Amino acid sequence: MKCSDIVSFDIDRELAVRLGIQTVFVVGKDLFVFERPVQNGKPQIIMSDDPGVLISGVRSPEVLGIIFAGGNLTKAVLERVVEYKKKVYVPVGRLLSVGMAERGAELGRLRKIVLASRKAGAEVRIITMARSGMEILSGRQLAAVSGLILDGRRDFGLVGDVL
Amino acid sequence: MIIRQKSRYVRIGASEILDFSDKGLLDAFLGVLRVEMGGVEYVRANPRIVDCGNTGIVIRVNRGFEDELVLAVSFIKNVAGKRVGFYTFGVSGSIKNLKEKPVKLP
């Protein structure tokens, strides 16, 4: 199983390998996360709830994929993602850090994003976007979270190559 | 005929330096694990701490429940009033295979 992840802090590479994550990309170093596409020639991910911004972002060659910031899923965005061969990234950090009361709603939101994206034919990747060592997950944990999101069906395809 | 329950061993590490030899801390950890797994699932999985070291702990769990344990560990962010995250280094059928090996960088 090859596993990769995107994190938001400078992670110790040796620890990442020990956790079963072969490749780790650091936000701000290897790639960037923006709310709207920026023409700077660097690989970037667009994180927004606005379908218009996401569609314009997907058209940009520097954009690797998108993150749905809210629950505003539209068919047009997913069609563009498939057309331009981009990826849909699903950060699970919030799911793991919210209280039990909100966990069900967050899980439902993520499940909706994963299932709708897959139905449309888009590639989906689960990432942690961890801001500290406290939020980092091992490859096995990422696979277990994918099983939780997909209702028991653990899927290693969701934790594969992020780029 | 004696039916032996088969087990899986899960090696768990923490994001902060914790004194795993402290019994109070281990009890607090198992208490949080019980909450995250759910009472019934916890009893069926029957997790037991079999090894404590400076770098982490090894938990024995009934076979078939290792994924539930791994998932429950991912949700633990607070133990005994300390903010800490846990991650799994490996799952194996024998405790010998979980010993720390030198890391090969890709």
Short mmCIF file of C-alpha atoms in Angstrom, two decimals:
data_model
loop_
_atom_site.label_atom_id
_atom_site.label_comp_id
_atom_site.label_asym_id
_atom_site.label_seq_id
_atom_site.Cartn_x
_atom_site.Cartn_y
_atom_site.Cartn_z
CA MET A 1 0.00 0.00 0.00
CA LYS A 2 1.44 3.37 -1.03
CA CYS A 3 0.29 6.20 1.09
CA SER A 4 0.81 9.94 0.84
CA ASP A 5 -0.46 12.97 2.69
CA ILE A 6 -0.54 16.77 2.72
CA VAL A 7 0.33 18.49 6.00
CA SER A 8 0.64 22.12 7.10
CA PHE A 9 3.79 21.90 9.22
CA ASP A 10 7.37 20.75 8.76
CA ILE A 11 7.09 17.06 9.56
CA ASP A 12 10.04 14.83 10.40
CA ARG A 13 10.51 12.68 7.28
CA GLU A 14 11.72 9.70 9.28
CA LEU A 15 8.57 9.76 11.42
CA ALA A 16 6.40 9.94 8.29
CA VAL A 17 8.09 6.84 6.84
CA ARG A 18 7.68 5.02 10.12
CA LEU A 19 3.99 5.88 10.02
CA GLY A 20 3.68 4.27 6.59
CA ILE A 21 3.43 7.50 4.61
CA GLN A 22 5.89 7.37 1.72
CA THR A 23 5.45 10.91 0.44
CA VAL A 24 4.47 13.97 2.45
CA PHE A 25 3.79 17.35 0.88
CA VAL A 26 4.03 20.43 3.07
CA VAL A 27 1.66 23.35 2.51
CA GLY A 28 3.67 26.52 1.98
CA LYS A 29 6.72 24.61 0.80
CA ASP A 30 5.77 21.97 -1.79
CA LEU A 31 2.33 23.36 -2.63
CA PHE A 32 -0.07 26.10 -1.61
CA VAL A 33 -3.70 26.26 -0.52
CA PHE A 34 -5.59 29.36 -1.70
CA GLU A 35 -9.16 30.57 -1.51
CA ARG A 36 -9.00 31.60 -5.17
CA PRO A 37 -6.52 30.75 -7.96
CA VAL A 38 -3.29 32.77 -7.91
CA GLN A 39 -1.04 33.00 -10.97
CA ASN A 40 2.36 32.32 -9.38
CA GLY A 41 3.51 29.22 -11.25
CA LYS A 42 3.42 27.06 -8.12
CA PRO A 43 1.26 23.98 -7.53
CA GLN A 44 -1.82 24.90 -5.57
CA ILE A 45 -5.12 23.62 -4.21
CA ILE A 46 -8.25 25.76 -4.18
CA MET A 47 -10.32 25.61 -1.00
CA SER A 48 -13.66 27.37 -1.35
CA ASP A 49 -17.39 27.04 -0.92
CA ASP A 50 -18.15 29.15 -3.99
CA PRO A 51 -18.82 27.00 -7.11
CA GLY A 52 -17.76 29.87 -9.42
CA VAL A 53 -14.34 30.15 -7.75
CA LEU A 54 -13.87 26.38 -7.84
CA ILE A 55 -14.76 26.17 -11.55
CA SER A 56 -12.39 29.01 -12.46
CA GLY A 57 -9.71 27.38 -10.30
CA VAL A 58 -10.03 23.99 -11.94
CA ARG A 59 -9.32 25.55 -15.35
CA SER A 60 -5.94 26.84 -14.15
CA PRO A 61 -3.01 24.50 -15.02
CA GLU A 62 -1.28 25.21 -11.68
CA VAL A 63 -4.23 23.88 -9.69
CA LEU A 64 -3.89 20.25 -8.59
CA GLY A 65 -7.36 19.92 -7.16
CA ILE A 66 -10.06 21.40 -4.99
CA ILE A 67 -11.35 21.22 -1.45
CA PHE A 68 -15.03 21.76 -0.76
CA ALA A 69 -14.90 24.09 2.24
CA GLY A 70 -18.63 23.73 2.98
CA GLY A 71 -21.40 21.40 1.92
CA ASN A 72 -22.14 23.29 -1.30
CA LEU A 73 -21.65 20.45 -3.81
CA THR A 74 -22.63 21.22 -7.38
CA LYS A 75 -22.71 18.97 -10.41
CA ALA A 76 -21.05 21.62 -12.60
CA VAL A 77 -17.95 21.76 -10.36
CA LEU A 78 -17.57 17.98 -10.36
CA GLU A 79 -17.99 17.85 -14.14
CA ARG A 80 -15.17 20.40 -14.56
CA VAL A 81 -12.98 18.45 -12.11
CA VAL A 82 -13.41 15.32 -14.23
CA GLU A 83 -12.97 17.24 -17.50
CA TYR A 84 -9.67 18.84 -16.42
CA LYS A 85 -8.48 15.68 -14.61
CA LYS A 86 -8.06 17.34 -11.21
CA LYS A 87 -8.57 15.77 -7.80
CA VAL A 88 -11.01 16.32 -4.97
CA TYR A 89 -9.18 16.49 -1.63
CA VAL A 90 -11.03 15.65 1.56
CA PRO A 91 -9.35 16.94 4.75
CA VAL A 92 -10.31 14.78 7.73
CA GLY A 93 -8.64 16.89 10.43
CA ARG A 94 -11.91 18.54 11.49
CA LEU A 95 -13.72 15.19 11.71
CA LEU A 96 -11.12 13.92 14.17
CA SER A 97 -10.98 17.04 16.31
CA VAL A 98 -14.64 18.07 16.74
CA GLY A 99 -16.72 16.88 19.67
CA MET A 100 -18.98 13.85 19.54
CA ALA A 101 -22.09 15.99 19.01
CA GLU A 102 -20.79 17.48 15.74
CA ARG A 103 -19.00 14.36 14.53
CA GLY A 104 -22.08 12.86 12.88
CA ALA A 105 -22.80 16.00 10.86
CA GLU A 106 -19.17 16.33 9.74
CA LEU A 107 -19.02 12.64 8.79
CA GLY A 108 -22.22 13.03 6.77
CA ARG A 109 -20.76 16.05 4.95
CA LEU A 110 -17.54 14.20 4.07
CA ARG A 111 -19.45 11.07 2.98
CA LYS A 112 -21.61 13.21 0.70
CA ILE A 113 -18.51 14.78 -0.89
CA VAL A 114 -16.72 11.43 -1.40
CA LEU A 115 -19.72 9.56 -2.79
CA ALA A 116 -20.85 12.39 -5.10
CA SER A 117 -17.30 12.92 -6.43
CA ARG A 118 -16.82 9.22 -7.09
CA LYS A 119 -20.19 8.97 -8.79
CA ALA A 120 -19.17 11.83 -11.07
CA GLY A 121 -15.93 10.00 -11.89
CA ALA A 122 -13.53 12.29 -10.05
CA GLU A 123 -10.43 11.10 -8.20
CA VAL A 124 -10.78 11.56 -4.44
CA ARG A 125 -7.96 11.66 -1.89
CA ILE A 126 -8.19 11.77 1.88
CA ILE A 127 -5.63 14.07 3.50
CA THR A 128 -5.06 15.26 7.06
CA MET A 129 -3.76 18.84 6.49
CA ALA A 130 -2.33 18.40 9.99
CA ARG A 131 -1.14 21.63 11.64
CA SER A 132 0.90 19.85 14.33
CA GLY A 133 2.16 16.41 15.32
CA MET A 134 -1.03 15.97 17.29
CA GLU A 135 -3.14 15.80 14.13
CA ILE A 136 -0.93 13.54 12.03
CA LEU A 137 -2.22 10.06 11.13
CA SER A 138 -0.48 6.90 9.99
CA GLY A 139 -1.31 5.18 6.70
CA ARG A 140 -3.31 2.54 8.54
CA GLN A 141 -5.30 5.21 10.37
CA LEU A 142 -6.04 7.04 7.11
CA ALA A 143 -7.31 3.76 5.63
CA ALA A 144 -9.48 3.19 8.72
CA VAL A 145 -10.92 6.72 8.39
CA SER A 146 -11.67 5.99 4.72
CA GLY A 147 -13.60 2.93 5.91
CA LEU A 148 -15.54 5.11 8.34
CA ILE A 149 -16.41 7.61 5.61
CA LEU A 150 -17.40 4.87 3.15
CA ASP A 151 -19.51 3.12 5.79
CA GLY A 152 -17.29 0.16 6.57
CA ARG A 153 -15.74 -0.42 3.14
CA ARG A 154 -12.06 0.39 3.68
CA ASP A 155 -10.64 1.78 0.46
CA PHE A 156 -6.89 2.13 -0.07
CA GLY A 157 -7.55 4.05 -3.30
CA LEU A 158 -8.57 7.03 -1.20
CA VAL A 159 -5.18 7.23 0.51
CA GLY A 160 -3.02 6.80 -2.59
CA ASP A 161 -0.85 9.29 -4.39
CA VAL A 162 -2.12 12.81 -3.65
CA LEU A 163 -0.56 14.50 -6.68
CA MET B 1 -11.57 -28.91 22.70
CA ILE B 2 -10.08 -25.62 23.80
CA ILE B 3 -10.94 -22.68 21.56
CA ARG B 4 -8.26 -20.00 21.75
CA GLN B 5 -9.19 -16.44 20.93
CA LYS B 6 -6.73 -15.12 18.37
CA SER B 7 -5.29 -11.67 18.92
CA ARG B 8 -3.74 -8.81 17.05
CA TYR B 9 -1.09 -6.50 18.46
CA VAL B 10 -1.14 -2.78 17.69
CA ARG B 11 1.83 -0.53 18.41
CA ILE B 12 0.77 3.00 19.34
CA GLY B 13 2.91 6.12 19.68
CA ALA B 14 2.10 9.59 20.99
CA SER B 15 2.79 13.03 19.59
CA GLU B 16 4.08 14.21 22.99
CA ILE B 17 6.50 12.58 25.41
CA LEU B 18 4.39 10.65 27.88
CA ASP B 19 5.41 8.51 30.82
CA PHE B 20 3.73 5.27 29.81
CA SER B 21 4.98 3.55 32.96
CA ASP B 22 2.50 5.68 34.94
CA LYS B 23 -0.50 3.47 35.73
CA GLY B 24 -2.80 6.46 36.15
CA LEU B 25 -2.01 7.65 32.63
CA LEU B 26 -2.64 4.19 31.16
CA ASP B 27 -5.97 3.96 33.00
CA ALA B 28 -6.92 7.41 31.70
CA PHE B 29 -5.95 6.31 28.18
CA LEU B 30 -8.07 3.15 28.41
CA GLY B 31 -10.95 5.23 29.78
CA VAL B 32 -10.86 7.58 26.78
CA LEU B 33 -10.46 4.58 24.44
CA ARG B 34 -13.60 3.04 25.98
CA VAL B 35 -15.56 6.24 25.31
CA GLU B 36 -14.35 6.43 21.70
CA MET B 37 -14.95 2.74 20.92
CA GLY B 38 -18.25 2.51 22.73
CA GLY B 39 -18.92 0.26 25.70
CA VAL B 40 -20.16 -2.83 23.83
CA GLU B 41 -17.46 -2.69 21.16
CA TYR B 42 -14.81 -2.21 23.86
CA VAL B 43 -15.90 -5.36 25.68
CA ARG B 44 -15.95 -7.37 22.43
CA ALA B 45 -12.53 -6.07 21.37
CA ASN B 46 -11.08 -6.61 24.87
CA PRO B 47 -8.03 -4.31 24.49
CA ARG B 48 -5.15 -4.98 26.89
CA ILE B 49 -1.89 -3.07 27.23
CA VAL B 50 0.83 -5.70 26.98
CA ASP B 51 3.95 -3.56 26.64
CA CYS B 52 4.85 -0.02 27.68
CA GLY B 53 8.01 1.70 26.53
CA ASN B 54 9.32 5.22 26.26
CA THR B 55 8.27 5.48 22.63
CA GLY B 56 4.82 3.97 22.90
CA ILE B 57 2.63 1.11 23.97
CA VAL B 58 1.53 -2.20 22.48
CA ILE B 59 -2.14 -3.10 22.80
CA ARG B 60 -3.50 -6.60 22.33
CA VAL B 61 -6.98 -6.76 20.84
CA ASN B 62 -9.22 -9.61 19.69
CA ARG B 63 -8.79 -10.44 16.02
CA GLY B 64 -11.27 -8.60 13.82
CA PHE B 65 -11.34 -5.50 16.02
CA GLU B 66 -7.98 -3.99 15.09
CA ASP B 67 -9.58 -1.50 12.69
CA GLU B 68 -11.97 -0.30 15.41
CA LEU B 69 -9.02 0.20 17.75
CA VAL B 70 -6.99 2.06 15.12
CA LEU B 71 -9.96 4.30 14.37
CA ALA B 72 -10.73 4.96 18.04
CA VAL B 73 -7.08 5.87 18.68
CA SER B 74 -7.28 8.44 15.85
CA PHE B 75 -10.07 10.26 17.68
CA ILE B 76 -8.22 10.56 20.99
CA LYS B 77 -6.88 14.11 21.39
CA ASN B 78 -6.90 14.54 25.15
CA VAL B 79 -5.66 12.20 27.89
CA ALA B 80 -5.54 13.12 31.58
CA GLY B 81 -5.96 16.82 30.77
CA LYS B 82 -3.07 16.82 28.32
CA ARG B 83 -3.58 17.58 24.64
CA VAL B 84 -1.93 14.74 22.75
CA GLY B 85 -2.48 12.79 19.53
CA PHE B 86 -1.85 9.09 18.97
CA TYR B 87 -0.80 7.22 15.88
CA THR B 88 -0.28 3.56 15.05
CA PHE B 89 3.11 2.26 13.99
CA GLY B 90 1.93 -1.16 12.97
CA VAL B 91 -0.53 -4.00 13.39
CA SER B 92 0.69 -7.57 13.62
CA GLY B 93 -0.32 -11.05 14.70
CA SER B 94 2.79 -11.42 16.84
CA ILE B 95 4.36 -8.99 19.27
CA LYS B 96 7.84 -9.84 17.96
CA ASN B 97 7.09 -8.30 14.58
CA LEU B 98 6.19 -4.96 16.16
CA LYS B 99 9.70 -4.30 17.45
CA GLU B 100 11.15 -1.09 16.10
CA LYS B 101 13.09 -1.61 12.93
CA PRO B 102 15.54 0.83 11.30
CA VAL B 103 13.70 3.12 8.94
CA LYS B 104 14.43 2.89 5.23
CA LEU B 105 13.92 6.26 3.57
CA PRO B 106 12.44 6.07 0.07
#
